Short mmCIF file of C-alpha atoms in Angstrom, two decimals:
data_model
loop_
_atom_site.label_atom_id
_atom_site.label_comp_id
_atom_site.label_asym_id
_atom_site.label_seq_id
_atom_site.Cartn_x
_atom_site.Cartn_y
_atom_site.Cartn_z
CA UNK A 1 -4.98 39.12 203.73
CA UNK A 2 -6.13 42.43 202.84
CA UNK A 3 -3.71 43.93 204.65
CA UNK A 4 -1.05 41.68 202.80
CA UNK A 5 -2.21 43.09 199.64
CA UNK A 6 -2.55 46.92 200.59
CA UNK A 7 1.12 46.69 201.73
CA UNK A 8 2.09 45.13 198.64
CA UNK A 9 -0.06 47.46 196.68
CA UNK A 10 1.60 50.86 198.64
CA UNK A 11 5.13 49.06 197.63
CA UNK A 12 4.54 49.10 194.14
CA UNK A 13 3.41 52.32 193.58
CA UNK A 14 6.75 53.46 195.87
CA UNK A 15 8.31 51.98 193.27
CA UNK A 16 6.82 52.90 190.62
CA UNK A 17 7.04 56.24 191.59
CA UNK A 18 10.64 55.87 192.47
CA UNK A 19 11.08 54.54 189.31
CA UNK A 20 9.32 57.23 187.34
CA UNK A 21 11.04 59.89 189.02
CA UNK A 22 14.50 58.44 188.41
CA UNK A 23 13.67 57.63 184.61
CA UNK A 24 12.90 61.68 184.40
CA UNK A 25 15.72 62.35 186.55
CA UNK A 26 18.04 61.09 184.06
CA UNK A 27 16.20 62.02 180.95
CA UNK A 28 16.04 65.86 182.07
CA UNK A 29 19.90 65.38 182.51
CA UNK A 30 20.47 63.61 178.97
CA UNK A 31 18.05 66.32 177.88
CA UNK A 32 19.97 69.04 179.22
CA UNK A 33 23.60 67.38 178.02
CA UNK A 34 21.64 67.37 174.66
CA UNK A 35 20.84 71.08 174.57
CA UNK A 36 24.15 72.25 176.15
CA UNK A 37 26.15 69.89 173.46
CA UNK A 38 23.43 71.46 170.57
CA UNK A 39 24.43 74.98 171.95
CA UNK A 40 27.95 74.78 172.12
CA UNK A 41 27.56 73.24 168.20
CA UNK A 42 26.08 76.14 167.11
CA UNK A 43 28.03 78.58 169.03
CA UNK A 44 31.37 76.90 167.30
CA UNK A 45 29.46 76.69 164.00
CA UNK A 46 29.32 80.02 164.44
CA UNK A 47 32.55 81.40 165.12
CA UNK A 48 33.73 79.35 162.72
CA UNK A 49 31.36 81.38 159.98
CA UNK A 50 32.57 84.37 161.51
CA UNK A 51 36.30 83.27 161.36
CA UNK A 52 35.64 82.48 157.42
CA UNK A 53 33.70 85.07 156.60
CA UNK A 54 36.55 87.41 157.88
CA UNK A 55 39.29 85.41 155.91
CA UNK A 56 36.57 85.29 152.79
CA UNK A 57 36.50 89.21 153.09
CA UNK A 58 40.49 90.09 153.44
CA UNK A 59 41.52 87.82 150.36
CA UNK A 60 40.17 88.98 146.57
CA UNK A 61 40.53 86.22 144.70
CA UNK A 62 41.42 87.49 141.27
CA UNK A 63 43.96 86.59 138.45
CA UNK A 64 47.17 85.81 140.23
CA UNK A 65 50.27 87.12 140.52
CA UNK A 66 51.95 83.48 141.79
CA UNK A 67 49.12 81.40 140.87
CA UNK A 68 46.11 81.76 138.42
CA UNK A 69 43.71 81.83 141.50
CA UNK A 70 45.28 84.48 144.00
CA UNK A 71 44.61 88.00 144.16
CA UNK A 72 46.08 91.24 142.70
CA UNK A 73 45.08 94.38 141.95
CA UNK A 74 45.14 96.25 139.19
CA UNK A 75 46.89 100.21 139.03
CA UNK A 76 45.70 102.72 137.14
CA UNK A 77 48.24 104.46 135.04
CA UNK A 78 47.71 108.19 136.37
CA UNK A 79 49.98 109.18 138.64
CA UNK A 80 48.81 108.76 142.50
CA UNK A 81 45.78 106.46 141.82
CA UNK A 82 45.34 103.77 144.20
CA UNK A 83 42.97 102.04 145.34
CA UNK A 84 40.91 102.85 148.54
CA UNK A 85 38.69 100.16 149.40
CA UNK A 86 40.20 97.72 152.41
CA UNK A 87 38.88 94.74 150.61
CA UNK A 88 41.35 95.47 148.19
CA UNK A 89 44.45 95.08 150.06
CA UNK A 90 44.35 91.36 150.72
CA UNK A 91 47.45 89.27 151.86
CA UNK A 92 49.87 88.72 149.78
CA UNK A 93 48.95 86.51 146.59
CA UNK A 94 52.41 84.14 147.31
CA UNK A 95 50.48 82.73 150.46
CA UNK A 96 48.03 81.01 148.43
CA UNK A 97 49.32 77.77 147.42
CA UNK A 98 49.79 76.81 143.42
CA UNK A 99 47.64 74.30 142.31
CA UNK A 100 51.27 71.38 141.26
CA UNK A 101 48.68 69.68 138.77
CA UNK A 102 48.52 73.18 136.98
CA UNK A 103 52.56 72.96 136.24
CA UNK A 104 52.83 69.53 135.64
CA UNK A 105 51.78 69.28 132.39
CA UNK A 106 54.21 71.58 130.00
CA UNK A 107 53.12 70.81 126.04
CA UNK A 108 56.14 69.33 123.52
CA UNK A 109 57.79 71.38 121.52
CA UNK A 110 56.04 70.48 118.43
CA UNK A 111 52.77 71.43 120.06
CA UNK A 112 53.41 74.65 121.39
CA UNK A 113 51.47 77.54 122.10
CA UNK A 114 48.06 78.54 119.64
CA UNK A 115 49.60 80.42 116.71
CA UNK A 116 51.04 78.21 114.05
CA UNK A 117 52.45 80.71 111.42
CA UNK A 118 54.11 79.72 107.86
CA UNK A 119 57.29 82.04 106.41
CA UNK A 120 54.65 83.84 104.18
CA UNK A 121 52.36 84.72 107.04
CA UNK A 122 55.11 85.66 109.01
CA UNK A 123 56.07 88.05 105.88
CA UNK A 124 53.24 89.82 105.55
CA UNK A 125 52.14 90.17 109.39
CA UNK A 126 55.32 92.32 109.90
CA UNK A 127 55.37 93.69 106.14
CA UNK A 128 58.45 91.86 105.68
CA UNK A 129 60.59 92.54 109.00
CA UNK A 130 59.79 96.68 108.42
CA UNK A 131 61.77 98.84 110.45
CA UNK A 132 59.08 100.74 111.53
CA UNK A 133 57.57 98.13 113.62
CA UNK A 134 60.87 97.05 115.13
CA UNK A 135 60.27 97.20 119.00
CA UNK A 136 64.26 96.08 120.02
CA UNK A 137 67.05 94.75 118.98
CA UNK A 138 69.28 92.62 121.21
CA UNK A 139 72.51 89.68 120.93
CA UNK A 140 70.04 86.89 119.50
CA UNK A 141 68.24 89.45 117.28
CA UNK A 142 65.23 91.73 116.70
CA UNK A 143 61.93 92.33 117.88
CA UNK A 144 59.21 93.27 115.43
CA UNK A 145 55.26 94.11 116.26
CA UNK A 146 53.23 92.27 114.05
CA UNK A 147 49.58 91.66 113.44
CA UNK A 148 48.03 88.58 112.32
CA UNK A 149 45.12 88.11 109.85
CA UNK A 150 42.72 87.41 112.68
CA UNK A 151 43.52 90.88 114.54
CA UNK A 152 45.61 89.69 116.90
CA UNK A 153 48.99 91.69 117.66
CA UNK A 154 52.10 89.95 118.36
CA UNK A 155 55.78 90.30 118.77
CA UNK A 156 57.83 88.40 116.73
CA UNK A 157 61.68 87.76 117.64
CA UNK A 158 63.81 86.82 114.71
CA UNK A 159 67.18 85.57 115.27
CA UNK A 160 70.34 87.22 113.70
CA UNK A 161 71.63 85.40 110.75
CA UNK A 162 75.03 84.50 112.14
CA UNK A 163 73.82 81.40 112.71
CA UNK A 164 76.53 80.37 115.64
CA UNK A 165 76.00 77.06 117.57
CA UNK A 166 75.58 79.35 120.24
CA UNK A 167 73.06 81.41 119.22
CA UNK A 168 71.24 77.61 117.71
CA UNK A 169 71.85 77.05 121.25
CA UNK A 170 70.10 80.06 122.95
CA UNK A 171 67.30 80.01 120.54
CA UNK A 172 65.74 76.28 121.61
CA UNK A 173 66.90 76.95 125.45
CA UNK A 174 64.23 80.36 124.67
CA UNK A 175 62.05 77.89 123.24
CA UNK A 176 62.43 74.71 125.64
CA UNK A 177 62.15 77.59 129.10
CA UNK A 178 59.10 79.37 127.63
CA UNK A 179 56.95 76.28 126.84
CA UNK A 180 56.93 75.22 130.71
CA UNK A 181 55.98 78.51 132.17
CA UNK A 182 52.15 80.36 132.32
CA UNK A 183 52.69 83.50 134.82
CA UNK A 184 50.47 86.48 134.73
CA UNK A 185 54.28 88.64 135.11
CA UNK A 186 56.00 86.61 132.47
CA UNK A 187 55.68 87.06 128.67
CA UNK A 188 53.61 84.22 127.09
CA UNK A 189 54.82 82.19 124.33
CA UNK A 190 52.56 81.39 121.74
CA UNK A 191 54.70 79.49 118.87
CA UNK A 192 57.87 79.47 117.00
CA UNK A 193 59.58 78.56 113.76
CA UNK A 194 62.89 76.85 113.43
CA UNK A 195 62.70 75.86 109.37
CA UNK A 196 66.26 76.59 107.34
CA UNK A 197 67.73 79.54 108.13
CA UNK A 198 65.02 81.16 109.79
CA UNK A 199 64.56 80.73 113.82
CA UNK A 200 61.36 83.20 115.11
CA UNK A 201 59.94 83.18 118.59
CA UNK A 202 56.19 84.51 118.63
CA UNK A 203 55.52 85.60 121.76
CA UNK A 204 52.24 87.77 123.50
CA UNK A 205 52.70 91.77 122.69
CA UNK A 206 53.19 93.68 125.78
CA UNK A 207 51.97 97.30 124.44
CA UNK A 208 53.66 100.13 126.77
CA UNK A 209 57.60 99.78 126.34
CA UNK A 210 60.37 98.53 128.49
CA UNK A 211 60.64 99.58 132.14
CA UNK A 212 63.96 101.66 131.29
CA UNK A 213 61.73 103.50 128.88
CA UNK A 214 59.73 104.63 131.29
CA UNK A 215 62.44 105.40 133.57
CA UNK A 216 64.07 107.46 130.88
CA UNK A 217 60.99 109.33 130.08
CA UNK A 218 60.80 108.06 126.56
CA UNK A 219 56.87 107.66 126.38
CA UNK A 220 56.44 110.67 128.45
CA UNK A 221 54.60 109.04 130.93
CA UNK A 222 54.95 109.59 134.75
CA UNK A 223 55.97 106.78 137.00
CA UNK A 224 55.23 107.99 140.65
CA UNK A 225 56.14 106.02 143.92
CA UNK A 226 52.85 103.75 143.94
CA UNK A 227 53.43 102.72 140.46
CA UNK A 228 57.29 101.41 140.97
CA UNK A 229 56.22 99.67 143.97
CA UNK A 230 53.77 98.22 142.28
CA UNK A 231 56.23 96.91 139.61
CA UNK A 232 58.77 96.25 141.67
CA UNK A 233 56.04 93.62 143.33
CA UNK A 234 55.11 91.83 139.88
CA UNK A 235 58.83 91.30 138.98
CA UNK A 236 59.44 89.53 142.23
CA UNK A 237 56.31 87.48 141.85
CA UNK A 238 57.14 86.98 138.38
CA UNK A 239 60.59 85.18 139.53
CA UNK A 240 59.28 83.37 142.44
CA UNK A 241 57.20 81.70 139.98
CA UNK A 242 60.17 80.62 137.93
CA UNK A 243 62.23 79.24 141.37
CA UNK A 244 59.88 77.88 143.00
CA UNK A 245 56.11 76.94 140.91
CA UNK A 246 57.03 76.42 137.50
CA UNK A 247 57.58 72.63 136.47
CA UNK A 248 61.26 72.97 136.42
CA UNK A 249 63.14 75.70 138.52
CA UNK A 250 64.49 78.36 135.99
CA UNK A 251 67.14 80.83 136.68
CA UNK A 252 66.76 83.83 134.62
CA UNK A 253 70.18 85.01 134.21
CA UNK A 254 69.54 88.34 132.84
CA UNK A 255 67.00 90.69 135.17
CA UNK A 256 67.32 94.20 134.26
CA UNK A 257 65.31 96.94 133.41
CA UNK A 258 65.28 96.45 129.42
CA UNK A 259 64.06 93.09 129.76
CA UNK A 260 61.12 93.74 131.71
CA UNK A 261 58.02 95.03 130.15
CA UNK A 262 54.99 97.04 131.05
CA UNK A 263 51.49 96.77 130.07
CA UNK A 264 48.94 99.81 129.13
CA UNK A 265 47.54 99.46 133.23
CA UNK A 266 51.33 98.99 133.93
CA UNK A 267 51.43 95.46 135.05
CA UNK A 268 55.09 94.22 134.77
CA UNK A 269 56.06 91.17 132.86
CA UNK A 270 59.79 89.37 132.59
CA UNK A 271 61.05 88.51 129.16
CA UNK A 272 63.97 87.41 127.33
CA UNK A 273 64.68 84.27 128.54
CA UNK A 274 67.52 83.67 126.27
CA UNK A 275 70.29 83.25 128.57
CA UNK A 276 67.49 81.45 131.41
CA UNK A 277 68.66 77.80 132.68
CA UNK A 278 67.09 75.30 134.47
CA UNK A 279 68.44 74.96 138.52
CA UNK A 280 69.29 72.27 140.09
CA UNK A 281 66.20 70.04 141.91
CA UNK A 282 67.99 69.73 144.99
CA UNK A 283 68.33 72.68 147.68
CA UNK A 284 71.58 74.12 147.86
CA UNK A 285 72.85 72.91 144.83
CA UNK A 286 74.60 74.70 142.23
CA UNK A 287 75.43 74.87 138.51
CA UNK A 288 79.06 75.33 137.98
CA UNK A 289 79.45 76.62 134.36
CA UNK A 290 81.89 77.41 131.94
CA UNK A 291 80.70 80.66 130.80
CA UNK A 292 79.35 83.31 132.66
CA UNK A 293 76.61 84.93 130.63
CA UNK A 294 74.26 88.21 131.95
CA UNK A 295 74.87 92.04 131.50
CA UNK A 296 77.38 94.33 133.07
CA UNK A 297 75.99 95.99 136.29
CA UNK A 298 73.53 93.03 137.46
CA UNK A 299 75.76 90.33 137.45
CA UNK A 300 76.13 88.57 141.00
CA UNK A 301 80.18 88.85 141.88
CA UNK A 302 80.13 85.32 143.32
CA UNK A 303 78.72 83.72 140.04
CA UNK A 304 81.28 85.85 138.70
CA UNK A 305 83.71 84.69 140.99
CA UNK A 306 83.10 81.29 140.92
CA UNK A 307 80.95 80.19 137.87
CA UNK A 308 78.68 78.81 140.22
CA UNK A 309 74.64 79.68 139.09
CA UNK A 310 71.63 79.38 141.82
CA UNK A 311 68.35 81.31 142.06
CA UNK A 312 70.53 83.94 144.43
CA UNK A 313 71.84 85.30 141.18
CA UNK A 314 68.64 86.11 140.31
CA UNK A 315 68.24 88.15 144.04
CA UNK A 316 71.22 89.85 143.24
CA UNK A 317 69.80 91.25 140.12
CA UNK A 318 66.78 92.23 141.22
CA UNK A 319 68.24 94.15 144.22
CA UNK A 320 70.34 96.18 141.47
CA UNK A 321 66.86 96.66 139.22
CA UNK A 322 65.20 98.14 142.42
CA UNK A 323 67.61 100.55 143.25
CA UNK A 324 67.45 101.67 139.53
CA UNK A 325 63.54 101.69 139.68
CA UNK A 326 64.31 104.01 142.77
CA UNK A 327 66.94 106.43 141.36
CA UNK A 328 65.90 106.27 138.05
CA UNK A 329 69.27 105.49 137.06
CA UNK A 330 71.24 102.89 135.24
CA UNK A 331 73.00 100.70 137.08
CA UNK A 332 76.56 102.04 135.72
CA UNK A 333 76.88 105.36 133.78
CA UNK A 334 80.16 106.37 132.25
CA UNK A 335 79.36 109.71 132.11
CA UNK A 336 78.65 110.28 135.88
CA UNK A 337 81.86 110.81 138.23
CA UNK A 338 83.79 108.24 139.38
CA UNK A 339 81.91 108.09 142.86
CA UNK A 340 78.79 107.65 141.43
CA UNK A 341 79.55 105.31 137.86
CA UNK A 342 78.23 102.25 139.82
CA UNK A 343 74.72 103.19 141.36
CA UNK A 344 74.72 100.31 144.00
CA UNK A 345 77.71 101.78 146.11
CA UNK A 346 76.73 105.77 145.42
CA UNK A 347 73.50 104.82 146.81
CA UNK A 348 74.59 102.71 149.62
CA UNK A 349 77.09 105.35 150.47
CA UNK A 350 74.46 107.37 150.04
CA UNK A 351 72.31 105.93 152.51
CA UNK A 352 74.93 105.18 155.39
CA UNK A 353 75.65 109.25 155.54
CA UNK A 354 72.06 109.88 156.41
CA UNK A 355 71.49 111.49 152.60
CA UNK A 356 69.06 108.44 151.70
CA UNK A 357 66.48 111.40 149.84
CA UNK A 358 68.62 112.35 147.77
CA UNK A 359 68.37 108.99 146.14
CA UNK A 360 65.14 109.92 144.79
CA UNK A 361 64.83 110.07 141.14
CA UNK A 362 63.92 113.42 140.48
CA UNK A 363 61.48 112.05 137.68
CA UNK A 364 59.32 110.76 140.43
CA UNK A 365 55.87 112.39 140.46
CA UNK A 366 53.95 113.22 143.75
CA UNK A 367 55.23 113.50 147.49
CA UNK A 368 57.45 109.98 148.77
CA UNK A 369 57.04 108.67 152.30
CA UNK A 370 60.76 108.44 153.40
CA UNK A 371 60.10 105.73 155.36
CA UNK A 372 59.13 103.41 153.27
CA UNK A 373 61.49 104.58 150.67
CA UNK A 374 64.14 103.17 153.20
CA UNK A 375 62.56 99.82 153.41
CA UNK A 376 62.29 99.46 149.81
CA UNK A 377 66.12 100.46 149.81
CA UNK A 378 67.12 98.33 152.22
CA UNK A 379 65.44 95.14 150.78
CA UNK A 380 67.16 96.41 147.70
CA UNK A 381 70.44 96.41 149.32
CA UNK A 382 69.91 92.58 151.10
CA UNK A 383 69.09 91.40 147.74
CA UNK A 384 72.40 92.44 146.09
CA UNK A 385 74.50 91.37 149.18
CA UNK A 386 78.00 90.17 147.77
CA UNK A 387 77.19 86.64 148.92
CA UNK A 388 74.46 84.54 148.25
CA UNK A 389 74.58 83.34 151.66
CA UNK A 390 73.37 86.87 152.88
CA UNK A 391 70.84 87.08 150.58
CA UNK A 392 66.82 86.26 150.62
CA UNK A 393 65.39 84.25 148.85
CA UNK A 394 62.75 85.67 145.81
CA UNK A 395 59.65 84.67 147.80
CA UNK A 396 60.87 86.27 151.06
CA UNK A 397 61.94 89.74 148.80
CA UNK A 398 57.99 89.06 147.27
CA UNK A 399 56.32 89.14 150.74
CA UNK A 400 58.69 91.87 152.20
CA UNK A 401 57.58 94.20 149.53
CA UNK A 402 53.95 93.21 149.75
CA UNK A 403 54.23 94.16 153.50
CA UNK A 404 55.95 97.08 152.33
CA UNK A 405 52.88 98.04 150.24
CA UNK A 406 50.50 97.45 152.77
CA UNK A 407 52.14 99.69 155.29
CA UNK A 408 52.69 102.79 152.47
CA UNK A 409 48.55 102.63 151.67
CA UNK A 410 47.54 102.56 155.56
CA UNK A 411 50.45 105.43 156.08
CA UNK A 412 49.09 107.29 153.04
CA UNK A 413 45.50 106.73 154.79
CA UNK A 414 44.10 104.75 151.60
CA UNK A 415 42.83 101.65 153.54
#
């Protein structure tokens, strides 16, 4: 019997310990899957940081150029200053999304903007329509500077007083376009009067001139390389915004040089919306019109051709403004020879004989980096294709140039 039991006994601690070293067998091992799984957590948590952090440091979120919350940077007027700091060439500001809910809300007409003005105000703020504060004159009218009791400066548009159905027309289309859009490269509209015979359009002041002012020399200012770049960037973000992010696509009809102005740290804005219309919600689409309407020198041939408006027209414009922001001069000039009266083809004939530098407007401050004047020249000359089909589209011509600017600070050694 004792036996019997010591026998049992020695088989129950066998298994005992068989069982105890199994139980730790498998706990080590769910111990160790533990800490590997744990490790390979915090390695991935990690390189995910990293991965952010990187993205967090290569994209500035400032005002936008596209959208309110992408980044920009800002160019000091003086001829040659740019930036140095890396952190301060981010991606381009059209690969951060718009916010839609931002757009999707444009105010009634009755409701626009924040300055509500009576006749009399209007009166004294631009001591009643004096010449020396006009700022332009145009088809719908003139453009005074005023200031408002509270400080504030404005520019007031007043409409001509041939009151025509189709300057009644142009005026609330103005109106109707401006209310929808907010754009950090578009001029703001901040109210309006339409009482009698009186039609005004207050919009934000934009203090340094037109773009062909500076081009012309008028405020004796210097625009170097860097600077017409950097214009030549806002307009295109300033349109992509209108085809693509605004609440309605809107076609502006009448890019050029004169309608685009320039703040005192030489941002660029679009303005004059006058002869803008809305496109067509469905890709590929087209307005077929009855009257072509734009100025002489920017007009795309095959809306010319065939009546037919899309955002292309728009590309075809701009393509003719950039070659004029490169040359310095107008798109046609009577009093140049007959080879050279219509910019586009002296400088395209220009640039197929190998003479592309002598393109440069001679205005142009500082040394230029030929190669990148020929990008900038070649976008141009895409952009003005004579078919819309061979065209880009605004965003693409937006990013190009951004890549464009990227490559001219690393080659000038600025990163």
């Amino acid at each position: 019997t004792f036996y019997y039991y010591y026998y049992i006994f020695i088989i129950c601690r066998f298994f005992e310990s068989l069982t105890y070293h199994l139980f730790n067998q498998t706990s080590y091992k769910a111990t160790k899957r533990k800490e590997v799984t744990r490790r390979i957590n915090v390695l991935y948590i990690l390189r995910v940081g990293r991965e952010r952090k990187d993205t967090d440091d290569a994209v500035v979120v400032k005002e936008s150029n596209i959208v309110p919350s992408a980044p920009s940077i800002e160019v000091n007027p003086v001829c040659g200053n740019i930036p140095s700091s890396p952190l301060r060439i981010p991606p381009s500001p059209l690969r951060v999304p718009p916010s839609p809910g931002r757009f999707s809300m444009s105010p009634k007409l009755d409701r626009i903007g924040s300055v509500h003005l009576t006749m009399k105000q209007v009166a004294r703020a631009t001591q009643n329509f004096s010449p020396s504060l006009k700022l332009g004159e145009g088809g719908f009218g003139t453009v005074y500077k005023a200031q408002l009791e509270d400080g504030q400066m404005v520019a007031i548009k007043r409409a001509s007083k041939e009151h025509s159905e189709a300057l009644r027309s142009e005026f609330r289309s103005e109106i109707e376009l401006l209310a929808k859009i907010e754009h950090r490269n578009l001029v703001k509209l901040l109210g309006y009067i339409d009482k009698g015979n009186e039609r005004l359009i207050i919009a934000e002041y934009v203090p340094n001139g037109t773009l062909r002012e500076h081009l012309d020399g008028v405020h004796g200012s210097c625009l170097d390389f860097s600077q017409r770049l950097e214009i030549s960037i806002d307009i295109a973000h300033g349109l992509t915004y209108l085809h693509l992010y605004a609440e309605k696509q809107i076609i502006h009809r009448d890019v050029k040089s004169s309608n685009i102005l320039l703040t005192d740290r030489m941002r660029a804005k679009v303005t004059d919306f006058g002869f803008a219309r809305l496109g067509d919600t469905e890709p590929g689409n087209t307005h077929i019109l009855t009257k072509v309407k734009g100025t002489v020198g920017y007009l795309d041939p095959e809306y010319m051709r065939t009546f037919k408006l899309t955002p292309k027209s728009d590309v075809y414009s701009f393509g003719v403004l950039l070659v004029e922001i490169l040359t310095g001069r107008r798109p046609v000039d009577s009093r140049r020879s007959p080879d050279e009266k219509v910019t586009i083809r002296w400088a395209f004939w220009k640039h197929n004989n190998d003479e592309t530098m002598d393109l440069v407007d001679p205005q142009m401050k500082g040394a230029v980096d030929e190669k990148i004047f020929k990008k900038m020249l070649n976008l141009a000359f895409q952009c003005a294709a004579p078919t819309r089909a061979d065209r880009p589209d605004m965003k693409s011509v937006a990013e190009r140039l951004w890549a464009i600017r990227v490559k001219y600070l690393k080659r000038a050694g600025r990163e």
